[in-house]
């Protein structure tokens, strides 16, 4: 059985009226952040704390995964606008 990734799928929740609505994932992994910013994953690891992006480490050792809040990424990105 293949492991399911919460990053590639959009979850659906039922509303009180019985309709389905899609819910955006809250967290992004380092590769997703790097792809969105068109940077390398090593850049994200190196620069994230300097940029004020807080990572959430899940797991231990080499297999640990660092996740970032999608809202924080977009907030930082919005601050980078040139006026």
Short mmCIF file of N, CA and C in Angstrom, two decimals:
data_model
loop_
_atom_site.label_atom_id
_atom_site.label_comp_id
_atom_site.label_asym_id
_atom_site.label_seq_id
_atom_site.Cartn_x
_atom_site.Cartn_y
_atom_site.Cartn_z
N UNK A 1 0.83 -1.18 0.00
CA UNK A 1 0.00 0.00 0.00
C UNK A 1 0.88 1.25 0.00
N UNK A 2 0.60 2.18 -0.86
CA UNK A 2 1.37 3.42 -0.99
C UNK A 2 1.04 4.38 0.13
N UNK A 3 2.08 5.05 0.72
CA UNK A 3 1.77 6.04 1.74
C UNK A 3 1.06 7.23 1.12
N UNK A 4 0.10 7.78 1.84
CA UNK A 4 -0.64 8.92 1.33
C UNK A 4 0.04 10.20 1.75
N UNK A 5 0.12 11.13 0.85
CA UNK A 5 0.71 12.43 1.13
C UNK A 5 -0.40 13.44 1.30
N UNK A 6 -0.35 14.22 2.40
CA UNK A 6 -1.36 15.25 2.61
C UNK A 6 -1.04 16.51 1.83
N UNK A 7 0.10 16.53 1.16
CA UNK A 7 0.52 17.72 0.44
C UNK A 7 -0.10 17.78 -0.95
N UNK A 8 -0.23 16.63 -1.59
CA UNK A 8 -0.69 16.60 -2.97
C UNK A 8 -2.20 16.56 -3.08
N UNK A 9 -2.85 16.27 -1.98
CA UNK A 9 -4.29 16.11 -2.03
C UNK A 9 -4.97 17.28 -1.35
N UNK A 10 -6.11 17.64 -1.84
CA UNK A 10 -6.92 18.64 -1.19
C UNK A 10 -8.02 17.90 -0.45
N UNK A 11 -8.08 18.12 0.84
CA UNK A 11 -9.06 17.44 1.68
C UNK A 11 -10.43 18.04 1.43
N UNK A 12 -11.47 17.23 1.61
CA UNK A 12 -12.82 17.76 1.49
C UNK A 12 -13.53 17.58 2.83
N UNK A 13 -14.26 18.56 3.24
CA UNK A 13 -15.06 18.53 4.46
C UNK A 13 -16.51 18.75 4.08
N UNK A 14 -17.38 18.24 4.90
CA UNK A 14 -18.80 18.44 4.69
C UNK A 14 -19.24 19.68 5.45
N UNK A 15 -20.01 20.53 4.80
CA UNK A 15 -20.57 21.70 5.48
C UNK A 15 -21.86 21.28 6.17
N UNK A 16 -22.43 22.16 6.95
CA UNK A 16 -23.67 21.84 7.67
C UNK A 16 -24.82 21.55 6.71
N UNK A 17 -24.74 22.09 5.50
CA UNK A 17 -25.82 21.86 4.53
C UNK A 17 -25.60 20.57 3.74
N UNK A 18 -24.54 19.83 4.07
CA UNK A 18 -24.29 18.57 3.38
C UNK A 18 -23.45 18.71 2.13
N UNK A 19 -23.02 19.92 1.81
CA UNK A 19 -22.19 20.15 0.63
C UNK A 19 -20.72 19.92 0.98
N UNK A 20 -19.99 19.49 0.00
CA UNK A 20 -18.55 19.31 0.19
C UNK A 20 -17.82 20.60 -0.16
N UNK A 21 -16.80 20.92 0.62
CA UNK A 21 -15.96 22.06 0.28
C UNK A 21 -14.51 21.61 0.41
N UNK A 22 -13.65 22.14 -0.42
CA UNK A 22 -12.25 21.74 -0.36
C UNK A 22 -11.53 22.59 0.67
N UNK A 23 -10.57 21.98 1.32
CA UNK A 23 -9.79 22.65 2.35
C UNK A 23 -8.33 22.60 1.92
N UNK A 24 -7.69 23.76 1.86
CA UNK A 24 -6.28 23.83 1.47
C UNK A 24 -5.41 23.22 2.56
N UNK A 25 -4.33 22.53 2.18
CA UNK A 25 -3.40 22.01 3.19
C UNK A 25 -2.78 23.19 3.95
N UNK A 26 -2.54 23.00 5.22
CA UNK A 26 -2.00 24.05 6.08
C UNK A 26 -0.48 24.10 5.99
N UNK A 27 0.15 22.94 5.83
CA UNK A 27 1.60 22.85 5.85
C UNK A 27 2.18 22.47 4.50
N UNK A 28 3.39 22.95 4.25
CA UNK A 28 4.12 22.61 3.02
C UNK A 28 5.48 22.06 3.42
N UNK A 29 5.96 21.06 2.69
CA UNK A 29 7.30 20.58 2.98
C UNK A 29 8.34 21.46 2.26
N UNK A 30 9.58 21.22 2.57
CA UNK A 30 10.67 22.05 2.06
C UNK A 30 10.72 22.05 0.54
N UNK A 31 10.50 20.89 -0.07
CA UNK A 31 10.53 20.80 -1.53
C UNK A 31 9.42 21.64 -2.16
N UNK A 32 8.25 21.64 -1.56
CA UNK A 32 7.14 22.45 -2.07
C UNK A 32 7.43 23.94 -1.95
N UNK A 33 8.00 24.33 -0.82
CA UNK A 33 8.37 25.74 -0.62
C UNK A 33 9.41 26.15 -1.66
N UNK A 34 10.42 25.31 -1.84
CA UNK A 34 11.48 25.60 -2.81
C UNK A 34 10.91 25.73 -4.22
N UNK A 35 10.03 24.83 -4.60
CA UNK A 35 9.43 24.88 -5.94
C UNK A 35 8.58 26.15 -6.10
N UNK A 36 7.82 26.50 -5.07
CA UNK A 36 6.98 27.68 -5.16
C UNK A 36 7.81 28.96 -5.30
N UNK A 37 8.95 29.01 -4.60
CA UNK A 37 9.80 30.20 -4.64
C UNK A 37 10.84 30.14 -5.76
N UNK A 38 10.87 29.02 -6.49
CA UNK A 38 11.84 28.82 -7.56
C UNK A 38 13.28 28.89 -7.02
N UNK A 39 13.48 28.26 -5.87
CA UNK A 39 14.79 28.20 -5.23
C UNK A 39 15.10 26.73 -4.94
N UNK A 40 16.32 26.46 -4.48
CA UNK A 40 16.68 25.09 -4.14
C UNK A 40 16.24 24.77 -2.71
N UNK A 41 16.13 23.47 -2.42
CA UNK A 41 15.77 23.08 -1.06
C UNK A 41 16.86 23.48 -0.08
N UNK A 42 18.11 23.42 -0.49
CA UNK A 42 19.19 23.83 0.41
C UNK A 42 19.08 25.31 0.73
N UNK A 43 18.64 26.14 -0.21
CA UNK A 43 18.43 27.56 0.04
C UNK A 43 17.34 27.75 1.09
N UNK A 44 16.27 26.98 0.96
CA UNK A 44 15.16 27.09 1.93
C UNK A 44 15.65 26.72 3.32
N UNK A 45 16.36 25.59 3.45
CA UNK A 45 16.88 25.18 4.76
C UNK A 45 17.80 26.26 5.34
N UNK A 46 18.67 26.81 4.52
CA UNK A 46 19.67 27.78 4.97
C UNK A 46 19.04 29.13 5.33
N UNK A 47 18.09 29.60 4.52
CA UNK A 47 17.56 30.96 4.66
C UNK A 47 16.27 31.08 5.47
N UNK A 48 15.58 30.00 5.69
CA UNK A 48 14.25 30.07 6.33
C UNK A 48 14.26 30.82 7.64
N UNK A 49 15.18 30.50 8.53
CA UNK A 49 15.19 31.18 9.83
C UNK A 49 15.57 32.65 9.68
N UNK A 50 16.44 32.96 8.73
CA UNK A 50 16.82 34.36 8.49
C UNK A 50 15.63 35.16 7.98
N UNK A 51 14.74 34.50 7.27
CA UNK A 51 13.56 35.15 6.70
C UNK A 51 12.40 35.21 7.68
N UNK A 52 12.59 34.59 8.83
CA UNK A 52 11.53 34.58 9.84
C UNK A 52 10.53 33.47 9.64
N UNK A 53 10.86 32.49 8.81
CA UNK A 53 9.97 31.36 8.58
C UNK A 53 10.29 30.28 9.60
N UNK A 54 9.32 29.93 10.40
CA UNK A 54 9.50 28.91 11.42
C UNK A 54 9.13 27.55 10.84
N UNK A 55 10.04 26.61 10.97
CA UNK A 55 9.78 25.26 10.51
C UNK A 55 9.26 24.38 11.64
N UNK A 56 8.53 23.37 11.28
CA UNK A 56 8.02 22.39 12.23
C UNK A 56 8.66 21.06 11.88
N UNK A 57 9.48 20.54 12.78
CA UNK A 57 10.22 19.31 12.51
C UNK A 57 9.39 18.12 12.98
N UNK A 58 9.14 17.21 12.06
CA UNK A 58 8.41 15.99 12.37
C UNK A 58 9.35 14.81 12.17
N UNK A 59 9.52 14.01 13.18
CA UNK A 59 10.41 12.87 13.11
C UNK A 59 11.76 13.20 13.70
N UNK A 60 12.66 12.21 13.60
CA UNK A 60 13.99 12.37 14.17
C UNK A 60 15.05 11.99 13.15
N UNK A 61 16.23 12.52 13.37
CA UNK A 61 17.39 12.13 12.58
C UNK A 61 17.25 12.46 11.10
N UNK A 62 17.80 11.58 10.29
CA UNK A 62 17.84 11.80 8.84
C UNK A 62 16.46 11.79 8.20
N UNK A 63 15.54 11.10 8.81
CA UNK A 63 14.20 10.98 8.22
C UNK A 63 13.25 12.08 8.67
N UNK A 64 13.74 13.00 9.47
CA UNK A 64 12.89 14.10 9.94
C UNK A 64 12.46 14.95 8.76
N UNK A 65 11.26 15.43 8.83
CA UNK A 65 10.71 16.28 7.78
C UNK A 65 10.44 17.65 8.37
N UNK A 66 10.83 18.69 7.65
CA UNK A 66 10.56 20.05 8.10
C UNK A 66 9.41 20.60 7.27
N UNK A 67 8.40 21.08 7.97
CA UNK A 67 7.21 21.62 7.32
C UNK A 67 7.06 23.09 7.69
N UNK A 68 6.46 23.85 6.80
CA UNK A 68 6.27 25.28 6.99
C UNK A 68 4.80 25.60 6.79
N UNK A 69 4.30 26.57 7.56
CA UNK A 69 2.91 26.99 7.38
C UNK A 69 2.77 27.74 6.07
N UNK A 70 1.82 27.32 5.28
CA UNK A 70 1.54 27.94 3.99
C UNK A 70 1.25 29.43 4.16
N UNK A 71 0.49 29.79 5.19
CA UNK A 71 0.13 31.19 5.41
C UNK A 71 1.36 32.04 5.70
N UNK A 72 2.35 31.49 6.42
CA UNK A 72 3.57 32.24 6.71
C UNK A 72 4.40 32.46 5.46
N UNK A 73 4.41 31.46 4.58
CA UNK A 73 5.14 31.60 3.32
C UNK A 73 4.53 32.73 2.49
N UNK A 74 3.20 32.73 2.36
CA UNK A 74 2.53 33.76 1.58
C UNK A 74 2.67 35.14 2.22
N UNK A 75 2.65 35.18 3.55
CA UNK A 75 2.84 36.45 4.26
C UNK A 75 4.23 37.01 3.96
N UNK A 76 5.26 36.15 4.06
CA UNK A 76 6.63 36.59 3.76
C UNK A 76 6.72 37.04 2.30
N UNK A 77 6.13 36.28 1.40
CA UNK A 77 6.18 36.59 -0.02
C UNK A 77 5.53 37.95 -0.29
N UNK A 78 4.43 38.23 0.38
CA UNK A 78 3.73 39.50 0.22
C UNK A 78 4.61 40.66 0.67
N UNK A 79 5.43 40.44 1.70
CA UNK A 79 6.34 41.47 2.20
C UNK A 79 7.47 41.77 1.23
N UNK A 80 7.69 40.88 0.27
CA UNK A 80 8.78 41.05 -0.68
C UNK A 80 8.38 41.87 -1.91
N UNK A 81 7.12 42.30 -1.94
CA UNK A 81 6.64 43.10 -3.07
C UNK A 81 7.45 44.37 -3.22
N UNK A 82 7.71 44.73 -4.44
CA UNK A 82 8.38 45.99 -4.74
C UNK A 82 7.29 47.00 -5.04
N UNK A 83 7.30 48.09 -4.31
CA UNK A 83 6.25 49.12 -4.47
C UNK A 83 6.64 50.17 -5.47
#
